[in-house]
């Protein structure tokens, strides 16, 4: 029995200048999307990172009070390797992140502050494909990001943001969810694959505590990068689900 032919990925548009990436944890961007970010910053685009949590519950053998600052430092160093100079930390609690108005407001504030054309997040679907479940923080952060993008454009939602000086921003064209099982678009990361590996390897303490297959940065990224590349017609690629916000 032959395997079904993977559905080809369509190239992502690159006619934009500013993007905001909002994910639940330090390391979430690095598991597949960092090489794409390096491609874009090399083109002169501006990409800002925002971590909803500090990942303080992510290393079993390290107390959260010590783990959080360590993971923030690793994320800042990791981001710099792919050309990202600004990393925000919202410091919501790791592992028990709740979708709700406080989270939406904090993300809407960032959207209004940075005024991106593209917003990037991680997979927020219930699974990674098949039956393998997604992690609860990823789902909450991604859903809140999608809703906050629309909140940011409505001056009558979170009116306190106006008092803070954050005017509405309705300029986000699309939201891109990296690694979604519904991904239909991709970007060629072949030229910047090594930067993506280095960016994940910069999370040294986290990878050491994680162990297993996901701690082998190169092998993990090669596996998924080749799979997406096959669908895009390149050696390596990153895949994204595209949500259109403008018609």
Coordinates of N, CA and C in Angstrom, one line a residue, residues 27-193:
X27 N 11.3 28.9 24.0 CA 11.6 27.7 23.2 C 10.5 27.4 22.2
X28 N 9.3 27.9 22.3 CA 8.2 27.6 21.4 C 8.5 28.1 20.0
X29 N 9.1 29.2 19.8 CA 9.4 29.7 18.5 C 10.6 28.9 17.9
X30 N 11.4 28.4 18.7 CA 12.6 27.7 18.2 C 12.3 26.3 17.7
X31 N 11.2 25.7 18.1 CA 10.9 24.4 17.6 C 10.2 24.4 16.3
X32 N 10.9 25.1 15.3 CA 10.4 25.0 13.9 C 10.3 26.3 13.2
X33 N 10.1 27.5 13.9 CA 9.9 28.7 13.3 C 11.1 29.7 13.3
X34 N 12.1 29.4 14.1 CA 13.2 30.4 14.2 C 14.0 30.6 12.9
X35 N 14.1 29.5 12.2 CA 14.9 29.6 10.9 C 14.1 30.6 10.0
X36 N 12.8 30.5 10.0 CA 12.0 31.4 9.1 C 12.2 32.8 9.6
X37 N 12.2 33.0 10.9 CA 12.4 34.4 11.4 C 13.8 34.9 11.0
X38 N 14.8 34.1 11.0 CA 16.1 34.5 10.5 C 16.0 34.9 9.1
X39 N 15.3 34.2 8.3 CA 15.1 34.5 6.8 C 14.5 35.9 6.7
X40 N 13.5 36.2 7.6 CA 12.8 37.5 7.4 C 13.7 38.6 8.0
X41 N 14.4 38.4 9.1 CA 15.2 39.5 9.6 C 16.4 39.8 8.6
X42 N 16.8 38.8 8.0 CA 17.9 39.0 7.0 C 17.4 39.8 5.8
X43 N 16.1 39.8 5.6 CA 15.5 40.6 4.5 C 15.3 42.1 5.0
X44 N 15.6 42.3 6.2 CA 15.4 43.7 6.8 C 14.1 43.9 7.5
X45 N 13.3 42.8 7.6 CA 12.1 42.9 8.3 C 12.3 42.9 9.8
X46 N 11.3 43.5 10.5 CA 11.4 43.6 12.0 C 10.5 42.6 12.6
X47 N 11.0 41.8 13.5 CA 10.2 40.8 14.2 C 10.4 40.9 15.7
X48 N 9.4 41.1 16.5 CA 9.4 41.2 17.9 C 8.8 39.9 18.5
X49 N 9.5 39.4 19.6 CA 9.0 38.2 20.3 C 8.3 38.6 21.5
X50 N 7.2 37.9 21.9 CA 6.6 38.0 23.2 C 6.3 36.7 23.7
X51 N 6.8 36.4 24.9 CA 6.6 35.1 25.6 C 5.5 35.4 26.7
X52 N 4.4 34.6 26.6 CA 3.3 34.8 27.6 C 3.7 34.4 29.0
X53 N 4.5 33.3 29.1 CA 5.1 32.9 30.4 C 6.6 33.0 30.3
X54 N 7.2 32.8 31.4 CA 8.7 32.7 31.4 C 9.2 31.2 31.4
X55 N 8.3 30.3 31.3 CA 8.7 28.9 31.2 C 9.2 28.4 32.5
X56 N 8.8 29.0 33.6 CA 9.4 28.7 34.9 C 9.0 27.3 35.5
X57 N 8.0 26.7 34.9 CA 7.7 25.3 35.3 C 8.2 24.3 34.4
X58 N 9.2 24.6 33.5 CA 9.6 23.7 32.5 C 10.7 22.8 32.8
X59 N 11.4 23.0 33.9 CA 12.5 22.1 34.2 C 12.3 21.5 35.6
X60 N 12.0 20.2 35.6 CA 11.6 19.5 36.8 C 12.6 19.7 38.0
X61 N 13.9 19.7 37.7 CA 14.9 19.7 38.8 C 15.2 21.1 39.2
X62 N 14.5 22.1 38.7 CA 14.9 23.5 39.0 C 13.7 24.3 39.6
X63 N 13.9 24.9 40.7 CA 12.8 25.7 41.3 C 12.3 26.8 40.4
X64 N 11.0 27.0 40.2 CA 10.6 28.1 39.3 C 11.2 29.5 39.6
X65 N 11.5 29.8 40.8 CA 12.1 31.1 41.1 C 13.5 31.2 40.4
X66 N 14.2 30.1 40.3 CA 15.5 30.2 39.6 C 15.3 29.9 38.1
X67 N 14.3 29.0 37.8 CA 14.2 28.6 36.4 C 13.7 29.8 35.5
X68 N 12.7 30.6 36.0 CA 12.2 31.6 35.1 C 13.2 32.6 34.6
X69 N 14.0 33.2 35.5 CA 15.1 34.1 35.0 C 16.1 33.5 34.1
X70 N 16.4 32.2 34.3 CA 17.3 31.5 33.5 C 16.7 31.3 32.1
X71 N 15.5 30.9 32.0 CA 14.9 30.7 30.7 C 14.6 32.0 30.0
X72 N 14.4 33.1 30.7 CA 14.3 34.4 30.0 C 15.6 34.7 29.4
X73 N 16.7 34.5 30.1 CA 18.0 34.8 29.6 C 18.3 34.0 28.4
X74 N 18.0 32.7 28.4 CA 18.2 31.8 27.3 C 17.4 32.3 26.1
X75 N 16.2 32.7 26.3 CA 15.3 33.2 25.2 C 15.9 34.4 24.5
X76 N 16.4 35.3 25.3 CA 16.9 36.6 24.8 C 18.2 36.2 23.9
X77 N 19.0 35.4 24.4 CA 20.2 35.0 23.6 C 19.8 34.2 22.4
X78 N 18.8 33.3 22.5 CA 18.3 32.6 21.3 C 17.8 33.5 20.3
X79 N 16.9 34.5 20.7 CA 16.3 35.4 19.7 C 17.4 36.2 19.0
X80 N 18.4 36.6 19.7 CA 19.5 37.4 19.0 C 20.1 36.7 17.9
X81 N 20.2 35.4 18.0 CA 20.8 34.5 16.9 C 20.1 34.6 15.6
X82 N 18.8 34.9 15.7 CA 18.0 35.0 14.4 C 17.5 36.4 14.1
X83 N 18.2 37.4 14.8 CA 18.0 38.8 14.4 C 16.9 39.5 15.1
X84 N 16.4 38.9 16.2 CA 15.4 39.5 17.0 C 16.0 40.2 18.2
X85 N 15.8 41.5 18.3 CA 16.4 42.3 19.3 C 15.5 42.6 20.5
X86 N 14.2 42.5 20.3 CA 13.2 42.8 21.3 C 12.4 41.6 21.7
X87 N 12.5 41.2 23.0 CA 11.8 40.1 23.6 C 11.0 40.6 24.8
X88 N 9.7 40.4 24.7 CA 8.8 40.8 25.8 C 8.4 39.5 26.6
X89 N 8.3 39.7 28.0 CA 7.8 38.6 28.8 C 6.6 39.1 29.6
X90 N 5.4 38.5 29.3 CA 4.2 38.9 30.0 C 4.1 38.3 31.4
X91 N 4.8 37.2 31.7 CA 5.0 36.6 33.0 C 3.6 36.1 33.6
X92 N 2.8 35.6 32.7 CA 1.6 34.8 33.2 C 2.2 33.5 33.7
X93 N 1.4 32.8 34.6 CA 2.0 31.6 35.2 C 2.1 30.4 34.2
X94 N 3.3 29.8 34.2 CA 3.6 28.7 33.3 C 2.9 27.4 33.8
X95 N 2.3 26.7 32.8 CA 1.7 25.4 33.1 C 0.3 25.5 33.4
X96 N -0.2 26.6 33.9 CA -1.6 26.8 34.3 C -2.2 28.1 33.6
X97 N -1.7 28.4 32.4 CA -2.1 29.5 31.7 C -3.6 29.4 31.4
X98 N -4.3 30.5 31.6 CA -5.7 30.6 31.4 C -6.1 31.5 30.2
X99 N -6.9 31.0 29.3 CA -7.5 31.9 28.3 C -8.5 32.8 29.0
X100 N -8.4 34.0 28.7 CA -9.4 34.9 29.3 C -9.1 36.4 29.0
X101 N -9.9 37.3 29.6 CA -9.7 38.7 29.3 C -8.4 39.3 29.7
X102 N -7.8 38.9 30.9 CA -6.5 39.5 31.2 C -5.4 39.2 30.2
X103 N -5.4 37.9 29.7 CA -4.5 37.5 28.7 C -4.7 38.2 27.4
X104 N -6.0 38.3 27.0 CA -6.3 39.0 25.7 C -5.9 40.5 25.8
X105 N -6.1 41.1 27.0 CA -5.8 42.5 27.1 C -4.3 42.7 27.0
X106 N -3.5 41.9 27.6 CA -2.0 42.0 27.6 C -1.5 41.8 26.2
X107 N -2.1 40.9 25.4 CA -1.6 40.7 24.1 C -2.1 41.8 23.2
X108 N -3.3 42.3 23.4 CA -3.8 43.4 22.6 C -3.0 44.7 22.8
X109 N -2.5 44.8 24.0 CA -1.6 46.0 24.3 C -0.3 45.9 23.5
X110 N 0.2 44.7 23.3 CA 1.4 44.5 22.5 C 1.1 44.8 21.1
X111 N 0.0 44.3 20.6 CA -0.4 44.6 19.2 C -0.5 46.0 18.9
X112 N -1.1 46.8 19.8 CA -1.2 48.2 19.6 C 0.1 48.9 19.7
X113 N 1.0 48.4 20.6 CA 2.3 49.1 20.8 C 3.2 48.9 19.6
X114 N 3.2 47.6 19.0 CA 4.2 47.3 18.0 C 3.6 47.4 16.6
X115 N 2.3 47.4 16.4 CA 1.6 47.7 15.2 C 2.1 46.8 14.0
X116 N 2.0 45.5 14.2 CA 2.5 44.6 13.2 C 1.5 44.4 12.0
X117 N 2.1 44.0 10.9 CA 1.2 43.6 9.8 C 0.9 42.1 9.9
X118 N 1.8 41.3 10.4 CA 1.7 39.9 10.6 C 1.8 39.5 12.1
X119 N 1.0 38.7 12.6 CA 1.2 38.1 13.9 C 1.4 36.6 13.8
X120 N 2.4 36.2 14.5 CA 2.8 34.8 14.5 C 2.5 34.1 15.8
X121 N 2.0 32.9 15.9 CA 1.9 32.2 17.1 C 2.2 30.7 16.8
X122 N 2.1 29.9 17.8 CA 2.3 28.5 17.7 C 1.0 27.7 17.5
X123 N 1.1 26.5 17.1 CA -0.1 25.7 16.9 C -1.0 25.8 18.2
X124 N -2.3 26.1 17.9 CA -3.2 26.2 19.0 C -4.4 25.2 18.8
X125 N -4.2 24.3 17.9 CA -5.3 23.3 17.7 C -5.1 22.2 18.8
X126 N -6.1 21.4 19.0 CA -6.1 20.4 20.1 C -5.1 19.4 20.0
X127 N -4.6 19.1 18.8 CA -3.6 18.1 18.6 C -2.5 18.6 17.6
X128 N -1.4 17.9 17.5 CA -0.4 18.2 16.6 C -0.6 17.4 15.3
X129 N -1.8 16.8 15.1 CA -2.1 15.9 14.0 C -2.3 14.5 14.5
X130 N -3.3 13.9 14.0 CA -3.6 12.6 14.6 C -4.2 12.7 15.9
X131 N -3.7 11.9 16.9 CA -4.3 11.9 18.2 C -3.3 12.5 19.3
X132 N -2.1 12.9 18.9 CA -1.2 13.4 19.9 C -1.6 14.8 20.4
X133 N -1.9 14.9 21.7 CA -2.5 16.1 22.2 C -1.5 17.3 22.3
X134 N -2.0 18.5 22.0 CA -1.3 19.7 22.2 C -1.2 20.0 23.7
X135 N -0.3 20.9 24.1 CA -0.2 21.3 25.5 C -1.1 22.5 25.8
X136 N -1.7 22.5 27.0 CA -2.8 23.4 27.3 C -2.3 24.9 27.2
X137 N -1.1 25.2 27.6 CA -0.7 26.6 27.5 C -0.6 27.0 26.0
X138 N -0.2 26.1 25.1 CA -0.1 26.5 23.7 C -1.5 26.9 23.2
X139 N -2.5 26.1 23.5 CA -3.9 26.3 23.1 C -4.4 27.6 23.6
X140 N -4.2 27.9 24.9 CA -4.7 29.1 25.5 C -4.0 30.3 24.9
X141 N -2.7 30.3 24.7 CA -1.9 31.4 24.2 C -2.3 31.7 22.8
X142 N -2.4 30.7 21.9 CA -2.8 30.9 20.5 C -4.1 31.4 20.3
X143 N -5.1 30.9 21.1 CA -6.5 31.3 20.9 C -6.6 32.8 21.4
X144 N -5.9 33.1 22.5 CA -6.0 34.5 23.0 C -5.3 35.4 22.1
X145 N -4.2 35.0 21.4 CA -3.5 35.8 20.4 C -4.5 36.2 19.3
X146 N -5.1 35.2 18.7 CA -6.1 35.4 17.6 C -7.1 36.4 18.0
X147 N -7.7 36.2 19.2 CA -8.8 37.1 19.6 C -8.2 38.5 20.0
X148 N -7.0 38.6 20.5 CA -6.4 39.9 20.9 C -6.1 40.7 19.7
X149 N -5.8 40.1 18.6 CA -5.5 40.8 17.3 C -6.7 41.6 16.9
X150 N -7.9 41.0 17.1 CA -9.1 41.7 16.7 C -9.5 42.7 17.8
X151 N -9.2 42.4 19.1 CA -9.5 43.3 20.2 C -8.7 44.6 20.0
X152 N -7.4 44.4 19.5 CA -6.5 45.6 19.3 C -7.1 46.6 18.4
X153 N -7.9 46.2 17.4 CA -8.5 47.1 16.5 C -9.8 47.8 16.9
X154 N -10.3 47.4 18.0 CA -11.6 48.0 18.4 C -11.4 48.9 19.6
X155 N -11.6 50.2 19.4 CA -11.3 51.1 20.5 C -12.2 50.9 21.7
X156 N -13.3 50.3 21.5 CA -14.3 50.1 22.6 C -14.1 48.8 23.4
X157 N -13.1 48.0 23.0 CA -12.7 46.9 23.8 C -11.4 47.2 24.5
X158 N -11.4 46.9 25.8 CA -10.2 47.3 26.7 C -9.9 48.8 26.6
X159 N -10.9 49.5 27.0 CA -10.8 51.0 26.9 C -9.7 51.6 27.7
X160 N -9.3 50.8 28.7 CA -8.1 51.3 29.6 C -6.8 51.4 28.8
X161 N -6.7 50.7 27.7 CA -5.6 50.8 26.8 C -5.5 52.2 26.2
X162 N -6.6 52.8 25.9 CA -6.6 54.2 25.4 C -6.0 55.1 26.5
X163 N -6.4 54.9 27.7 CA -5.9 55.7 28.8 C -4.4 55.6 28.9
X164 N -3.9 54.4 28.6 CA -2.4 54.2 28.6 C -1.7 54.8 27.4
X165 N -2.5 55.3 26.4 CA -1.9 55.9 25.2 C -1.7 54.9 24.1
X166 N -2.4 53.7 24.1 CA -2.3 52.8 23.1 C -3.5 52.9 22.2
X167 N -3.3 53.5 21.0 CA -4.4 53.7 20.1 C -4.7 52.4 19.3
X168 N -5.9 52.2 18.9 CA -6.3 51.0 18.2 C -5.4 50.7 17.0
X169 N -5.1 49.4 16.7 CA -4.4 49.0 15.5 C -5.2 47.9 14.8
X170 N -5.6 48.2 13.6 CA -6.4 47.3 12.8 C -5.6 46.9 11.6
X171 N -4.3 46.9 11.7 CA -3.5 46.7 10.5 C -2.9 45.3 10.4
X172 N -3.3 44.4 11.2 CA -2.8 43.0 11.1 C -3.6 42.3 10.0
X173 N -2.8 41.9 9.0 CA -3.4 41.2 7.8 C -3.7 39.8 8.0
X174 N -2.8 39.1 8.6 CA -2.9 37.6 8.8 C -2.3 37.2 10.1
X175 N -2.8 36.1 10.7 CA -2.2 35.4 11.8 C -1.6 34.1 11.3
X176 N -0.4 33.8 11.6 CA 0.3 32.6 11.2 C 0.6 31.7 12.4
X177 N 0.1 30.5 12.3 CA 0.3 29.5 13.4 C 1.3 28.5 13.0
X178 N 2.5 28.5 13.6 CA 3.6 27.6 13.2 C 3.3 26.2 13.6
X179 N 3.6 25.2 12.7 CA 3.5 23.8 13.1 C 2.0 23.3 13.2
X180 N 1.1 24.0 12.7 CA -0.3 23.6 12.9 C -0.6 22.4 12.0
X181 N -1.4 21.4 12.5 CA -1.8 20.3 11.6 C -2.6 20.7 10.4
X182 N -3.1 22.0 10.4 CA -3.9 22.5 9.3 C -3.0 23.4 8.4
X183 N -1.7 23.3 8.6 CA -0.8 24.2 7.8 C -1.0 23.9 6.3
X184 N -1.2 25.0 5.5 CA -1.3 24.9 4.1 C -0.2 25.8 3.4
X185 N 0.6 26.5 4.2 CA 1.6 27.4 3.7 C 2.9 27.1 4.3
X186 N 4.0 27.5 3.6 CA 5.3 27.3 4.2 C 6.3 28.3 3.7
X187 N 7.5 28.3 4.3 CA 8.6 29.2 3.9 C 9.8 28.4 3.8
X188 N 10.6 28.7 2.8 CA 11.9 28.0 2.6 C 12.9 28.4 3.6
X189 N 13.4 27.5 4.5 CA 14.3 27.8 5.5 C 15.7 27.2 5.3
X190 N 15.9 26.7 4.1 CA 17.2 26.0 3.8 C 18.4 26.8 4.1
X191 N 18.4 28.1 3.6 CA 19.6 28.9 3.8 C 19.8 29.3 5.3
X192 N 18.8 29.2 6.1 CA 18.9 29.7 7.5 C 18.6 28.6 8.5
X193 N 18.7 27.3 8.0 CA 18.4 26.2 8.9 C 19.4 26.2 10.0

